[in-house]
Amino acid sequence: MKILVINAGSSSLKYQFMNSETGEVYAKGLCERIGIDGRLTHKVPGREDYVSETAMPTHNEAIKSVLDIMVDPTYGVIKSVDEIDAVGHRVLHGGPKFTASCIIDDACIAAIEECIPLGPLHNPANLMGIRACQELMPTKKQVAVFDTAFHMTMPPKAYIYAIPYEYYEKNSVRRYGFHGTSHRYVSARALDMLGRKNAPEGTKIITCHLGNGSSLAAIKDGKVVDTTMGLGPLAGFPMGTRSGDIDATIMEYLMGIYGYDIKTMMNILNKKSGVLGISGVSSDFRDLAAAAKEGNERAQLALDKFIYEVTKFIGAYAAAMGGVDAIVFTAGVGENDFRLREKVIDSLGYMGVKMDKAKNDGCRVEADVSSADSKVKVFVIPTNEELMIAMDTEALCK
Ligand code: ADP
């Protein structure tokens, strides 16, 4: 099927028009500055990018401009919108209700709305994308694919927080986890690479999604048993600009000293922390590596901290599952930064995991980069969340 995949943010919207069976991408692009002025960047493989300043007061005009360019005689890839078989949406927070993707109907929209307090920045934007598509393509089936859904197999001991139980019962406070679509895609690929695609029972995989935002998942028998992110995507280990887990006392302490309100404090933890906060240089790992090479000690400390925490969580998840068969690296950092992968794996030597440095050096494609005598496989697997969304959409719309 030909699926339009939509990832709507508050002022931007990414799209990909693709074949859900072959993974072929016909066109993809980005609407930016929605609600401000508006810019569309449209990419078709083998052609020059098309960029235009187009007024986008709301998500409706953004989707309209996407549909217009898709059918444009010069820059488009289809003759008519009828060629789009269905639409798949990335939705951030599915709360406790959504354990899988679902067809978007009134009940589904109401449930996504209910989850707004859990995903206050993303869910409203996701809903704007859904509503715009409903208005502009009223006859097309639409599917919601949740970032949290794959993690919903976690056992209570992994998802419960040690705070009064009533907050879980009354307010749904628990670990949810994010990047679920990515963890699902790469763990399915890893099972295939292990020759266990149809027999996941007994397998133990740790997936490391290391990008701007980062998370790890422990996946036993093909199902998530733990993950680093929590109620929201701030938890876990340090990221580009997010702190990861911190002692909550720090918040009280700094709010007391500087008179910050909770919004300011959360902004510091979300936007000014992580490897950016430690280094003062950048949230981009390429900049950090360059600065560290030139002797910048804080950039080196930020990288050391990141590697240390990733290594620590891998050890914790191996303990949680009673072993590990494969460690998977994915997303911007995991797919590209082979030196960082090497450092993580080198510090896990006690587990009997060994990297084949020749295979790992410069590897950016799907590959087994572990040495022949490694007790644990190490895989690099470029993630493909859009394909996963397209496949779910096809499965539900057939
Ligand atoms: P997002 O969470 O925004 O989807 P990505 O998964 O695309 O992020 O990861 C983006 C990050 O990947 C960049 O901020 C950068 O730190 C990192 N990155 C990309 N390419 C490289 C590279 N060649 N070496 C090291 N890090 C890289």
Coordinates of C-alpha atoms and ligand atoms in Angstrom, one line a residue:
M1 CA 0.0 0.0 0.0
K2 CA 1.0 3.6 -0.5
I3 CA 1.0 5.3 2.9
L4 CA 1.4 8.9 3.9
V5 CA 3.2 9.0 7.3
I6 CA 2.8 12.1 9.3
N7 CA 4.8 13.3 12.4
A8 CA 3.2 16.5 13.5
G9 CA 4.9 18.8 16.0
S10 CA 3.6 22.1 17.4
S11 CA 5.2 24.3 14.7
S12 CA 6.6 21.7 12.4
L13 CA 5.4 18.6 10.5
K14 CA 7.4 15.8 8.9
Y15 CA 6.0 13.6 6.3
Q16 CA 7.0 10.6 4.3
F17 CA 5.0 9.0 1.4
M18 CA 6.1 5.4 1.1
N19 CA 5.4 1.9 0.1
S20 CA 4.6 -0.2 3.2
E21 CA 5.6 -3.5 1.6
T22 CA 9.0 -2.5 0.0
G23 CA 9.9 0.5 2.2
E24 CA 10.5 2.6 -0.9
V25 CA 10.1 6.3 -0.1
Y26 CA 8.5 8.2 -3.0
A27 CA 8.7 11.6 -1.3
K28 CA 9.4 13.1 2.1
G29 CA 9.6 16.5 3.6
L30 CA 9.1 19.0 6.3
C31 CA 6.8 21.9 7.0
E32 CA 8.3 24.4 9.3
R33 CA 7.3 27.6 11.1
I34 CA 3.6 26.6 11.2
G35 CA 1.6 29.4 12.9
I36 CA 4.5 31.8 12.2
D37 CA 4.9 32.1 8.5
G38 CA 5.6 28.7 6.9
R39 CA 8.2 26.9 4.8
L40 CA 7.9 23.6 2.9
T41 CA 10.9 21.5 2.0
H42 CA 9.9 18.6 -0.3
K43 CA 12.4 15.9 -1.3
V44 CA 12.0 13.3 -4.0
P45 CA 14.9 10.8 -4.5
G46 CA 17.0 11.6 -7.5
R47 CA 15.5 15.1 -7.8
E48 CA 16.6 18.5 -6.5
D49 CA 14.9 19.5 -3.2
Y50 CA 11.9 21.8 -3.6
V51 CA 11.7 24.6 -1.0
S52 CA 9.0 27.3 -0.8
E53 CA 7.8 29.9 1.6
T54 CA 4.1 29.1 2.0
A55 CA 1.7 30.6 4.5
M56 CA 0.8 28.0 7.1
P57 CA -1.3 29.7 9.8
T58 CA -2.4 26.2 11.0
H59 CA -1.7 22.5 10.5
N60 CA -4.5 22.5 7.8
E61 CA -2.5 24.8 5.5
A62 CA 0.6 22.7 6.2
I63 CA -1.1 19.4 5.2
K64 CA -2.8 21.2 2.2
S65 CA 0.6 22.3 1.0
V66 CA 2.0 18.8 1.4
L67 CA -0.9 17.4 -0.7
D68 CA -0.6 20.1 -3.3
I69 CA 3.1 19.5 -3.8
M70 CA 2.6 15.7 -4.0
V71 CA 0.2 16.1 -7.0
D72 CA 2.2 18.9 -8.6
P73 CA 2.9 18.1 -12.2
T74 CA 6.6 19.1 -11.9
Y75 CA 7.5 18.3 -8.3
G76 CA 4.9 15.8 -7.4
V77 CA 4.9 12.0 -7.3
I78 CA 1.2 11.2 -7.8
K79 CA -1.5 12.3 -10.1
S80 CA -4.2 12.5 -7.5
V81 CA -4.6 12.3 -3.8
D82 CA -6.7 9.1 -4.5
E83 CA -3.3 7.3 -4.9
I84 CA -2.7 7.7 -1.1
D85 CA -4.2 4.5 0.3
A86 CA -4.1 5.5 4.0
V87 CA -2.5 7.9 6.5
G88 CA -0.4 6.8 9.5
H89 CA 0.3 9.3 12.4
R90 CA 3.0 9.2 15.0
V91 CA 1.5 10.0 18.4
L92 CA 3.7 10.5 21.4
H93 CA 1.7 9.4 24.4
G94 CA -0.8 6.6 24.4
G95 CA -1.1 6.6 28.2
P96 CA -2.1 3.3 29.8
K97 CA -4.8 2.6 27.2
F98 CA -2.9 2.0 24.0
T99 CA -0.9 -1.1 23.8
A100 CA -0.9 -1.2 20.0
S101 CA -1.6 1.0 17.0
C102 CA -5.2 1.7 16.2
I103 CA -7.6 3.0 13.6
I104 CA -8.4 6.7 14.3
D105 CA -12.1 7.1 15.1
D106 CA -13.9 9.3 17.6
A107 CA -13.1 7.0 20.5
C108 CA -9.4 6.9 19.6
I109 CA -9.3 10.7 19.4
A110 CA -11.0 11.1 22.7
A111 CA -8.4 8.7 24.3
I112 CA -5.5 10.7 22.7
E113 CA -7.1 13.8 24.2
E114 CA -7.3 12.1 27.6
C115 CA -3.5 11.6 27.4
I116 CA -2.8 15.3 26.9
P117 CA -1.8 15.9 30.5
L118 CA 0.8 13.1 30.1
G119 CA 2.1 14.5 26.8
P120 CA 1.3 18.2 27.0
L121 CA 3.6 19.4 24.3
H122 CA 3.2 16.6 21.7
N123 CA -0.3 15.1 21.9
P124 CA -2.1 18.4 21.1
A125 CA 0.2 18.8 18.0
N126 CA -0.3 15.2 17.0
L127 CA -4.1 15.8 17.2
M128 CA -3.8 18.9 15.0
G129 CA -2.1 16.8 12.3
I130 CA -4.9 14.1 12.6
R131 CA -7.7 16.7 12.4
A132 CA -6.2 18.5 9.5
C133 CA -5.9 15.1 7.6
Q134 CA -9.5 14.3 8.5
E135 CA -10.7 17.6 7.1
L136 CA -8.7 17.4 3.9
M137 CA -9.0 13.7 3.2
P138 CA -12.3 12.8 4.9
T139 CA -12.6 9.4 3.2
K140 CA -9.2 8.0 4.0
K141 CA -8.5 5.7 6.8
Q142 CA -6.0 6.9 9.4
V143 CA -4.0 5.1 12.0
A144 CA -2.3 6.3 15.2
V145 CA 1.0 4.7 16.1
F146 CA 2.1 5.4 19.7
D147 CA 5.6 6.0 20.9
T148 CA 4.7 4.3 24.2
A149 CA 2.8 1.3 22.9
F150 CA 5.7 -1.2 22.5
H151 CA 6.7 -0.6 26.1
M152 CA 3.4 -1.6 27.6
T153 CA 4.5 -5.2 28.2
M154 CA 6.7 -4.1 31.1
P155 CA 6.0 -5.9 34.3
P156 CA 4.6 -3.8 37.3
K157 CA 8.0 -4.0 39.1
A158 CA 9.6 -2.2 36.2
Y159 CA 6.9 0.4 35.6
I160 CA 5.8 1.3 39.1
Y161 CA 7.5 4.3 40.8
A162 CA 8.1 4.1 44.5
I163 CA 5.8 6.9 45.5
P164 CA 2.3 6.5 47.1
Y165 CA 0.4 3.9 45.0
E166 CA -2.6 6.1 44.7
Y167 CA -0.8 8.3 42.2
Y168 CA -0.6 5.2 39.9
E169 CA -4.2 4.2 40.5
K170 CA -5.8 7.7 40.3
N171 CA -3.4 9.6 38.1
S172 CA -1.7 6.9 35.9
V173 CA 1.7 7.8 37.2
R174 CA 4.0 5.1 35.9
R175 CA 6.9 4.4 33.6
Y176 CA 5.7 4.5 30.0
G177 CA 8.9 4.8 27.9
F178 CA 9.3 6.4 24.4
H179 CA 10.9 5.7 21.0
G180 CA 8.8 2.5 21.1
T181 CA 8.4 2.4 17.4
S182 CA 12.2 2.6 16.9
H183 CA 12.8 -0.1 19.6
R184 CA 10.2 -2.3 18.0
Y185 CA 11.7 -1.9 14.5
V186 CA 15.3 -2.5 15.4
S187 CA 14.5 -5.4 17.8
A188 CA 12.5 -7.1 15.1
R189 CA 15.5 -6.7 12.7
A190 CA 17.8 -8.0 15.5
L191 CA 15.6 -11.1 16.0
D192 CA 15.8 -11.7 12.2
M193 CA 19.6 -11.3 12.3
L194 CA 19.8 -13.8 15.2
G195 CA 17.7 -16.2 13.1
R196 CA 14.9 -16.0 15.7
K197 CA 12.3 -13.9 13.8
N198 CA 9.6 -16.5 14.4
A199 CA 11.0 -17.9 17.7
P200 CA 11.6 -14.9 20.0
E201 CA 11.1 -17.0 23.2
G202 CA 14.3 -17.1 25.2
T203 CA 16.0 -14.2 23.4
K204 CA 17.4 -11.2 25.3
I205 CA 18.1 -8.0 23.4
I206 CA 19.2 -4.5 24.6
T207 CA 18.3 -1.8 22.1
C208 CA 20.2 1.5 22.4
H209 CA 18.4 4.3 20.6
L210 CA 21.1 7.1 20.8
G211 CA 20.0 10.3 19.1
N212 CA 19.1 13.8 20.2
G213 CA 16.8 12.1 22.6
S214 CA 18.0 8.7 23.8
S215 CA 16.7 5.6 25.5
L216 CA 17.5 2.0 26.1
A217 CA 15.1 -0.9 26.2
A218 CA 15.5 -4.4 27.6
I219 CA 13.6 -6.8 25.4
K220 CA 13.0 -10.4 26.5
D221 CA 11.2 -12.9 24.4
G222 CA 10.6 -10.1 21.9
K223 CA 8.8 -8.0 24.5
V224 CA 9.9 -4.9 26.4
V225 CA 10.6 -5.7 30.1
D226 CA 12.2 -2.3 31.0
T227 CA 13.2 1.0 29.4
T228 CA 15.0 4.1 30.5
M229 CA 12.5 6.8 29.8
G230 CA 9.6 7.3 32.2
L231 CA 6.3 9.1 32.5
G232 CA 7.9 11.6 30.1
P233 CA 10.9 11.6 27.9
L234 CA 13.2 13.4 30.3
A235 CA 14.2 10.3 32.2
G236 CA 17.0 7.8 31.8
F237 CA 20.6 8.8 30.9
P238 CA 21.9 12.3 29.7
M239 CA 20.8 13.2 26.2
G240 CA 21.6 16.1 23.9
T241 CA 19.9 18.7 26.1
R242 CA 17.9 16.6 28.6
S243 CA 19.3 15.7 32.0
G244 CA 18.1 12.1 32.2
D245 CA 17.5 10.8 35.8
I246 CA 18.4 13.3 38.5
D247 CA 17.9 13.5 42.3
A248 CA 14.6 15.4 42.7
T249 CA 16.3 17.2 45.6
I250 CA 18.3 19.2 43.0
M251 CA 15.1 20.8 41.8
E252 CA 14.0 22.0 45.3
Y253 CA 17.6 23.2 46.0
L254 CA 18.0 25.3 42.8
M255 CA 14.4 26.6 42.9
G256 CA 15.1 27.8 46.4
I257 CA 18.4 29.5 45.6
Y258 CA 17.3 31.1 42.3
G259 CA 13.6 31.5 42.8
Y260 CA 12.8 29.5 39.7
D261 CA 9.2 28.4 39.1
I262 CA 8.6 24.9 38.0
K263 CA 8.3 25.9 34.3
T264 CA 11.8 27.5 34.4
M265 CA 13.2 24.5 36.2
M266 CA 11.7 22.0 33.7
N267 CA 13.0 24.1 30.8
I268 CA 16.6 23.9 32.3
L269 CA 16.3 20.1 32.6
N270 CA 14.8 19.7 29.1
K271 CA 16.6 22.2 27.0
K272 CA 19.8 23.3 28.8
S273 CA 21.1 20.1 30.4
G274 CA 22.4 16.7 29.1
V275 CA 25.7 16.8 27.2
L276 CA 25.1 20.4 26.3
G277 CA 24.7 21.3 29.9
I278 CA 27.9 19.6 31.0
S279 CA 30.1 20.7 28.1
G280 CA 28.7 24.2 27.5
V281 CA 29.7 23.5 23.9
S282 CA 26.9 21.7 22.0
S283 CA 24.2 19.0 22.1
D284 CA 25.7 17.5 18.9
F285 CA 28.0 14.7 19.4
R286 CA 30.1 15.7 16.4
D287 CA 30.8 19.1 18.0
L288 CA 31.7 17.4 21.3
A289 CA 34.1 15.0 19.7
A290 CA 35.8 17.9 17.8
A291 CA 36.0 20.0 21.0
A292 CA 37.3 17.1 23.1
K293 CA 40.0 16.5 20.4
E294 CA 41.1 20.0 20.8
G295 CA 41.5 19.5 24.6
N296 CA 38.2 20.8 25.8
E297 CA 37.9 19.0 29.1
R298 CA 34.2 19.6 29.7
A299 CA 33.3 18.3 26.2
Q300 CA 35.4 15.2 27.1
L301 CA 33.6 14.9 30.5
A302 CA 30.2 15.1 28.7
L303 CA 31.1 12.3 26.4
D304 CA 32.6 10.2 29.3
K305 CA 29.4 10.7 31.3
F306 CA 27.2 9.7 28.4
I307 CA 29.2 6.5 27.7
Y308 CA 29.4 5.7 31.4
E309 CA 25.6 5.9 31.8
V310 CA 24.8 3.9 28.6
T311 CA 27.3 1.3 29.8
K312 CA 25.7 1.2 33.3
F313 CA 22.2 0.8 31.9
I314 CA 23.3 -2.0 29.6
G315 CA 24.8 -3.8 32.6
A316 CA 21.6 -3.2 34.6
Y317 CA 19.4 -4.6 31.8
A318 CA 21.7 -7.6 31.3
A319 CA 21.1 -8.2 35.1
A320 CA 17.4 -7.6 34.8
M321 CA 17.1 -10.2 32.0
G322 CA 19.7 -12.7 33.3
G323 CA 21.9 -12.2 30.3
V324 CA 22.0 -10.7 26.9
D325 CA 22.2 -12.1 23.4
A326 CA 22.5 -8.9 21.3
I327 CA 23.2 -5.2 21.9
V328 CA 21.8 -3.0 19.1
F329 CA 22.9 0.5 18.3
T330 CA 20.5 2.8 16.4
A331 CA 19.5 6.5 15.8
G332 CA 21.8 9.5 14.9
V333 CA 24.6 8.8 17.4
G334 CA 24.2 5.0 17.5
E335 CA 24.2 4.6 13.8
N336 CA 27.1 7.0 13.0
D337 CA 29.4 7.4 16.0
F338 CA 31.4 4.2 15.7
R339 CA 34.1 5.4 18.2
L340 CA 31.4 5.9 20.8
R341 CA 30.1 2.4 20.1
E342 CA 33.6 1.0 20.5
K343 CA 34.0 2.7 23.9
V344 CA 30.7 1.4 25.2
I345 CA 31.5 -2.2 24.0
D346 CA 35.1 -2.0 25.3
S347 CA 33.8 -1.3 28.8
L348 CA 31.5 -4.3 28.6
G349 CA 34.4 -6.8 28.1
Y350 CA 33.5 -8.6 31.4
M351 CA 30.3 -9.8 29.7
G352 CA 32.3 -11.5 27.0
V353 CA 31.2 -9.0 24.4
K354 CA 33.8 -8.1 21.8
M355 CA 33.7 -5.8 18.9
D356 CA 35.3 -6.5 15.5
K357 CA 36.9 -3.1 15.1
A358 CA 37.5 -3.5 11.4
K359 CA 33.8 -4.2 10.9
N360 CA 32.7 -1.4 13.3
D361 CA 35.0 1.4 11.9
G362 CA 32.9 3.6 9.7
C363 CA 29.9 1.2 9.7
R364 CA 26.7 3.1 9.1
V365 CA 24.5 0.3 7.7
E366 CA 22.8 -2.7 9.1
A367 CA 25.6 -5.0 10.2
D368 CA 26.9 -7.4 12.8
V369 CA 30.0 -5.7 14.2
S370 CA 30.9 -8.2 16.9
S371 CA 33.9 -10.4 16.6
A372 CA 33.5 -14.1 15.8
D373 CA 34.3 -15.1 19.4
S374 CA 32.0 -12.6 21.1
K375 CA 29.5 -14.1 23.5
V376 CA 27.1 -11.3 22.7
K377 CA 26.2 -10.0 19.2
V378 CA 26.6 -6.3 18.6
F379 CA 24.4 -5.0 15.8
V380 CA 24.2 -1.6 14.1
I381 CA 20.7 -1.2 12.8
P382 CA 19.5 2.1 11.2
T383 CA 16.1 2.7 12.6
N384 CA 13.1 3.2 10.4
E385 CA 10.1 4.4 12.4
E386 CA 8.3 5.6 9.3
L387 CA 8.3 2.1 7.8
M388 CA 7.0 0.7 11.1
I389 CA 4.2 3.3 11.0
A390 CA 3.4 2.5 7.4
M391 CA 3.4 -1.3 8.1
D392 CA 1.0 -0.8 11.0
T393 CA -1.2 1.4 8.9
E394 CA -1.3 -1.2 6.2
A395 CA -2.1 -4.0 8.6
L396 CA -5.0 -2.1 10.1
C397 CA -6.4 -0.7 6.8
K398 CA -6.3 -3.7 4.6
Ligands
ADP1 P1 16.4 12.9 16.8 O1 16.2 12.5 18.2 O2 16.2 14.4 16.5 O3 15.6 12.1 15.8 P2 18.7 11.7 15.6 O4 18.4 10.3 15.9 O5 18.6 12.1 14.1 O6 17.9 12.6 16.5 O7 20.1 12.1 16.1 C1 20.7 13.3 15.9 C2 22.0 13.4 16.6 O8 22.9 12.4 16.0 C3 22.8 14.7 16.4 O9 22.4 15.7 17.3 C4 24.2 14.3 16.5 O10 24.6 14.4 17.9 C5 24.2 12.8 16.2 N1 25.0 12.5 15.0 C6 24.6 12.5 13.7 N2 25.6 12.2 12.9 C7 26.6 11.9 13.7 C8 28.0 11.5 13.5 N3 28.4 11.3 12.2 N4 28.8 11.3 14.5 C9 28.3 11.5 15.8 N5 27.1 11.9 16.1 C10 26.3 12.1 15.0

